[in-house]
Coordinates of C-alpha atoms in Angstrom, one line a residue:
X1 CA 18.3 -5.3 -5.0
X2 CA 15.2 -6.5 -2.8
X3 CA 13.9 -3.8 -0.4
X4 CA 11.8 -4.6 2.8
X5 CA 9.7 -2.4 4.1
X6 CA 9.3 -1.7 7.9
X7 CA 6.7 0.9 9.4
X8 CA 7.0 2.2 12.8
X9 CA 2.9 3.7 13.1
X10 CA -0.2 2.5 12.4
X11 CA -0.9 5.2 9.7
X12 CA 1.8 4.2 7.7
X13 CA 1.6 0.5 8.1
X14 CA -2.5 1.1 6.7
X15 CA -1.1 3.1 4.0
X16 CA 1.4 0.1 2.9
X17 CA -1.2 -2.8 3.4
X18 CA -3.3 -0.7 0.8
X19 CA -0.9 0.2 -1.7
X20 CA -0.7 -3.5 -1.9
X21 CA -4.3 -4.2 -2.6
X22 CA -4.8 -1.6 -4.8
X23 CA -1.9 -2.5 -6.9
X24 CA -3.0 -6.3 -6.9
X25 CA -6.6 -5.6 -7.7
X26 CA -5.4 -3.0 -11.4
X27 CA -3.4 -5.6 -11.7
X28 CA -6.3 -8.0 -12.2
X29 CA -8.6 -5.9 -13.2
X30 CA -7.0 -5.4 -16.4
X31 CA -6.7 -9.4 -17.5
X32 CA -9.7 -10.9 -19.4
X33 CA -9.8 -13.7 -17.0
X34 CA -13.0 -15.0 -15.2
X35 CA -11.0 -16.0 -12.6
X36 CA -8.7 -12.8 -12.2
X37 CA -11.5 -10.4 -12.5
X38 CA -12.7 -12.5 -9.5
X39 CA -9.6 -11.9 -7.4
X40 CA -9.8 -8.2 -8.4
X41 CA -13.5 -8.3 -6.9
X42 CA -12.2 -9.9 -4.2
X43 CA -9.1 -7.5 -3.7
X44 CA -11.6 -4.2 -3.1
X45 CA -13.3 -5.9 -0.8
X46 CA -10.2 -5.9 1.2
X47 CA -10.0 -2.4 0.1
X48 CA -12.9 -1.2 1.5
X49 CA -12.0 -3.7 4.9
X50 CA -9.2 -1.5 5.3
X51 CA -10.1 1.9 4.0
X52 CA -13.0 2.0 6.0
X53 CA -11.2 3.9 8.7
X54 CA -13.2 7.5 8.7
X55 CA -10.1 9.2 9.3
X56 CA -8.4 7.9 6.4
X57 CA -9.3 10.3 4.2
X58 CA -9.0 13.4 6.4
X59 CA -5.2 11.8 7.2
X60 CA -4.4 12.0 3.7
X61 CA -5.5 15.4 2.9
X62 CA -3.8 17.1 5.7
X63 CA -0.7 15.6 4.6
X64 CA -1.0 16.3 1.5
X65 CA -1.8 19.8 2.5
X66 CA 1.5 19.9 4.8
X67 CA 3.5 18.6 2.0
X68 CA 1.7 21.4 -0.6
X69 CA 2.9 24.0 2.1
X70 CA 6.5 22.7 2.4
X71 CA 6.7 22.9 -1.6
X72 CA 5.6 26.4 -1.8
X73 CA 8.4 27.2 0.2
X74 CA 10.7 26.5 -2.3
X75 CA 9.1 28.8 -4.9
X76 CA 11.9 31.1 -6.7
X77 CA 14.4 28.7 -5.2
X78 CA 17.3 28.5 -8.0
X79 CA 18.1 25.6 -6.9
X80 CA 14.6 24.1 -7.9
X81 CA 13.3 23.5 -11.2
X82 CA 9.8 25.4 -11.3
X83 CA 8.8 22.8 -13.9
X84 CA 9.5 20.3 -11.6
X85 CA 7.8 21.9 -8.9
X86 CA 4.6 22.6 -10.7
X87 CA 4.0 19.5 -11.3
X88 CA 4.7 18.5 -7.8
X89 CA 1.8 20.8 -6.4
X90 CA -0.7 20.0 -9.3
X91 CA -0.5 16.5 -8.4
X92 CA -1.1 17.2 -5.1
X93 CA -4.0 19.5 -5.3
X94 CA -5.7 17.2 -7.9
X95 CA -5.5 14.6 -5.6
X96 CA -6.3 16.8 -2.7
X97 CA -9.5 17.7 -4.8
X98 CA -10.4 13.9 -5.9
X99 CA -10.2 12.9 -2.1
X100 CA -12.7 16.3 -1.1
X101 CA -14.7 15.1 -3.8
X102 CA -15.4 11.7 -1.8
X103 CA -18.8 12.0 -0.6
X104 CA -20.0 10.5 3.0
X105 CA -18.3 7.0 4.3
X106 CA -15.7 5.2 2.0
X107 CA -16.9 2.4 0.2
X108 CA -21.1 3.6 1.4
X109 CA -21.8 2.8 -2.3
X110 CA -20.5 -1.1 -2.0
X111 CA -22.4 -1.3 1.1
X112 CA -25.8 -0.1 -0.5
X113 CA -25.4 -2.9 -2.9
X114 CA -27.2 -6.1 -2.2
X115 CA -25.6 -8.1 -4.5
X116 CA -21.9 -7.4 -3.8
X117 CA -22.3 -7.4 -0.5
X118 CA -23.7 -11.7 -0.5
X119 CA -21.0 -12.3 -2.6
X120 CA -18.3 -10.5 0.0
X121 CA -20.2 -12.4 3.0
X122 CA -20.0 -15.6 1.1
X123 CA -16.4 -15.1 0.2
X124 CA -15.7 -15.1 3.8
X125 CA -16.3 -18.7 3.9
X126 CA -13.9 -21.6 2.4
X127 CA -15.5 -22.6 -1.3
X128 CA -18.4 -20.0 -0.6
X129 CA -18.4 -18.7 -3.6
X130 CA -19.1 -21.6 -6.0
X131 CA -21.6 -21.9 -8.4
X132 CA -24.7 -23.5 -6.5
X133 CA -23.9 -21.5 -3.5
X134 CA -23.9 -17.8 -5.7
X135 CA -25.5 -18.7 -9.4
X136 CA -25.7 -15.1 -10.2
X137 CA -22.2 -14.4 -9.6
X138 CA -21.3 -17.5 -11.2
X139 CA -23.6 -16.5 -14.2
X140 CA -21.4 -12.8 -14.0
X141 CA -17.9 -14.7 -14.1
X142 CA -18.9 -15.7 -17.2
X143 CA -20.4 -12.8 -18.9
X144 CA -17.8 -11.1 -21.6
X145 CA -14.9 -9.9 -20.6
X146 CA -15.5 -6.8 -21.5
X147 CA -18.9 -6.4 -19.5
X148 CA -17.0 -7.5 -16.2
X149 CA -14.3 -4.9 -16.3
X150 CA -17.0 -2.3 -17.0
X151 CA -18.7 -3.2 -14.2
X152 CA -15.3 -3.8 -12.5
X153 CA -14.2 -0.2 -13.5
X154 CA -17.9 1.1 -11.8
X155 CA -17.2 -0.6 -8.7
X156 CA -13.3 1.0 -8.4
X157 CA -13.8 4.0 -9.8
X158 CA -15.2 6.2 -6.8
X159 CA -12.0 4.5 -4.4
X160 CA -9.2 5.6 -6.7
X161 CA -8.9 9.1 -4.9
X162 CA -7.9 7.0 -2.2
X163 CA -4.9 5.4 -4.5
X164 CA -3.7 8.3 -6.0
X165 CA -3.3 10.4 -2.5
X166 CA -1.7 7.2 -0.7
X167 CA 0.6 7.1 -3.6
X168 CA 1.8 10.4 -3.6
X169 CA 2.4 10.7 0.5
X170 CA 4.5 7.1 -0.2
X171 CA 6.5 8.3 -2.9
X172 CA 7.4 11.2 -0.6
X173 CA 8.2 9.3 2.1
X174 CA 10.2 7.0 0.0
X175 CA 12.3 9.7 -0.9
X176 CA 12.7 11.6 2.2
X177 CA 15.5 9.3 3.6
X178 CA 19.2 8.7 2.5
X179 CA 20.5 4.9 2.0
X180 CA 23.6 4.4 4.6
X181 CA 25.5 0.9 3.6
X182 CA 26.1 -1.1 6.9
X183 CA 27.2 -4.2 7.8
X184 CA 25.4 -7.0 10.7
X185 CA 28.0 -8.4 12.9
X186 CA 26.7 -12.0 13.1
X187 CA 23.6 -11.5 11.3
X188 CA 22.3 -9.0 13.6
X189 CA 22.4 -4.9 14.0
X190 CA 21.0 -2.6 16.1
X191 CA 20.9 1.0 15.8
X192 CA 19.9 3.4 18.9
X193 CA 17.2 6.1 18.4
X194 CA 18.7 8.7 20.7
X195 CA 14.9 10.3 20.1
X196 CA 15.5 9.9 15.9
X197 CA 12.0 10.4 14.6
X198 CA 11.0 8.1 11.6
X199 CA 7.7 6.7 10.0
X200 CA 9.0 3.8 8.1
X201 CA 12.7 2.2 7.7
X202 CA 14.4 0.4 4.8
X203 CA 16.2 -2.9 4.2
X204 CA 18.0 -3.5 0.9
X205 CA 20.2 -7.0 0.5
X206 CA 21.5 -7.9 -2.6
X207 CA 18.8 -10.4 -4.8
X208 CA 21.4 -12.9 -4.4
X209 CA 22.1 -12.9 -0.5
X210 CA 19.7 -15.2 1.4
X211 CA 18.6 -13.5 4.2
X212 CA 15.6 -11.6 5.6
X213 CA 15.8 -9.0 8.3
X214 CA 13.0 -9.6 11.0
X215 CA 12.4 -6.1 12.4
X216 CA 11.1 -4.4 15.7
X217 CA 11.4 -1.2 16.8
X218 CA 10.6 1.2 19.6
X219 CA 12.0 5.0 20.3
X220 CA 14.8 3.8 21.5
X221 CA 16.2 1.5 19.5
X222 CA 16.2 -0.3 16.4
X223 CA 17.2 -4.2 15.8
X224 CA 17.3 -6.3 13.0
X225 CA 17.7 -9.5 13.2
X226 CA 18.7 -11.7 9.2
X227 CA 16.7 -15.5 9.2
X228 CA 17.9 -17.6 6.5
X229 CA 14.4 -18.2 4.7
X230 CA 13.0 -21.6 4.5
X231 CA 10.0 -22.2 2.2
X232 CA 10.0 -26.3 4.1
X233 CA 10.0 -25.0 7.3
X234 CA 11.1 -22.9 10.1
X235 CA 13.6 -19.5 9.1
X236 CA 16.9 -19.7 10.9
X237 CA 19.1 -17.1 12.3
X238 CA 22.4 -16.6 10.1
X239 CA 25.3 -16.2 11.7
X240 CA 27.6 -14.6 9.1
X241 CA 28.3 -11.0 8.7
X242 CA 26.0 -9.4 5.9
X243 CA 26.3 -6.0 4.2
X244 CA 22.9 -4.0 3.7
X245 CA 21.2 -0.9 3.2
X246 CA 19.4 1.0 5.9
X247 CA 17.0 3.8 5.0
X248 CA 15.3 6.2 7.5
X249 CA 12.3 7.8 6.2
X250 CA 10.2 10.5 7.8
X251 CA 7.7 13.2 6.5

């Protein structure tokens, strides 16, 4: 099943374009590769592009807070496994605790340093980063591997609060909503709001079914629209009746 994502506020659509960073620059971060330890430098940049908001991190803890409140409410619940639910609310006050723990602007401690700082203004330009333009970089790429992903590790650590709250407030979200199976008359479905609240809606279509739903969305109605994808050129509308998933999910 392939799942498409759609979020309906800024706050969540910040929270997805960082889950994706941060899960593309572990990713690289963990290779040996000169040239994937790059991307992964590359990647936090983005990071800290993004994160920079100052609310960011007061947005996460208060909903991790709210969603620490709503657990407790189910303590002595027999219909909730304590187990379960302890482990819930640790998570969520160790993250709560990593993100207090963050100390003045995110990413102040990448901006301090010279060095990282020519090499993310350089990056900003087509081939900036090559050899004669940045030879101490270029000397870095090629350091051992081990070396780079120590420094790499340095340079990530103090953002990971960021990571592990964004994580837990998605997975929640995730798993707030219930999948309905519908079908698109000609391609195309749309759902009134009648004042539903939601942060974020779900698409799933069978891996083998080519279409992608194009979304928009306001409160008072919801419309997806399935293109036929075209990696040579322009996506066209299908026309053919398609059976899908739809997911409302809202903390």
């Amino acid at each position: 099943m392939i799942s498409f994502e759609y979020p309906l506020n800024e706050r969540i659509r910040s929270l997805l374009r960082l889950e994706d960073l941060y899960a593309k620059m572990l990713h690289f971060s963990r290779s040996d590769g000169a040239l994937e330890h790059h991307v992964a430098l590359l990647t936090l940049f983005e990071i800290l592009e993004v994160a920079g908001r100052a609310e960011l991190k007061v947005d996460l803890m208060q909903e991790l807070e709210r969603q620490r409140q709503t657990l407790m409410g189910f303590r002595n619940n027999p219909e909730i496994s304590e187990q379960a639910l302890s482990g819930a609310l640790y998570e969520i006050e160790q993250a709560s605790s990593s993100l207090q723990a963050m100390a003045g602007k995110i990413g102040q401690y990448l901006r301090e340093n010279d060095w990282l700082m020519a090499i993310r203004s350089r990056a900003a330009i087509p081939g900036g980063v090559c050899q004669f333009d940045l030879p101490s970089y270029h000397y870095w790429l090629k350091r051992d591997a081990n070396a780079r992903r120590h420094d790499l590790d340095t340079w990530m650590a103090p953002m990971l609060p960021i990571h592990e709250g964004l994580s837990i407030v998605l997975r929640l979200l995730r798993g707030s909503g219930h999948a309905e199976p519908l079908v698109s008359k000609g391609g195309c479905y749309q759902h009134t709001m009648s004042g539903r609240a939601a942060q974020m809606v779900r698409v799933v279509v069978e891996p083998g079914v080519a279409a992608v739903p194009e979304i928009s969305a306001n409160k008072y109605a919801l419309n997806i629209r399935f293109l036929t994808p075209d990696t040579h050129g322009r996506a066209r509308a299908t026309e053919r009746d398609l059976r899908f998933e739809l997911t409302f999910c809202s903390l």
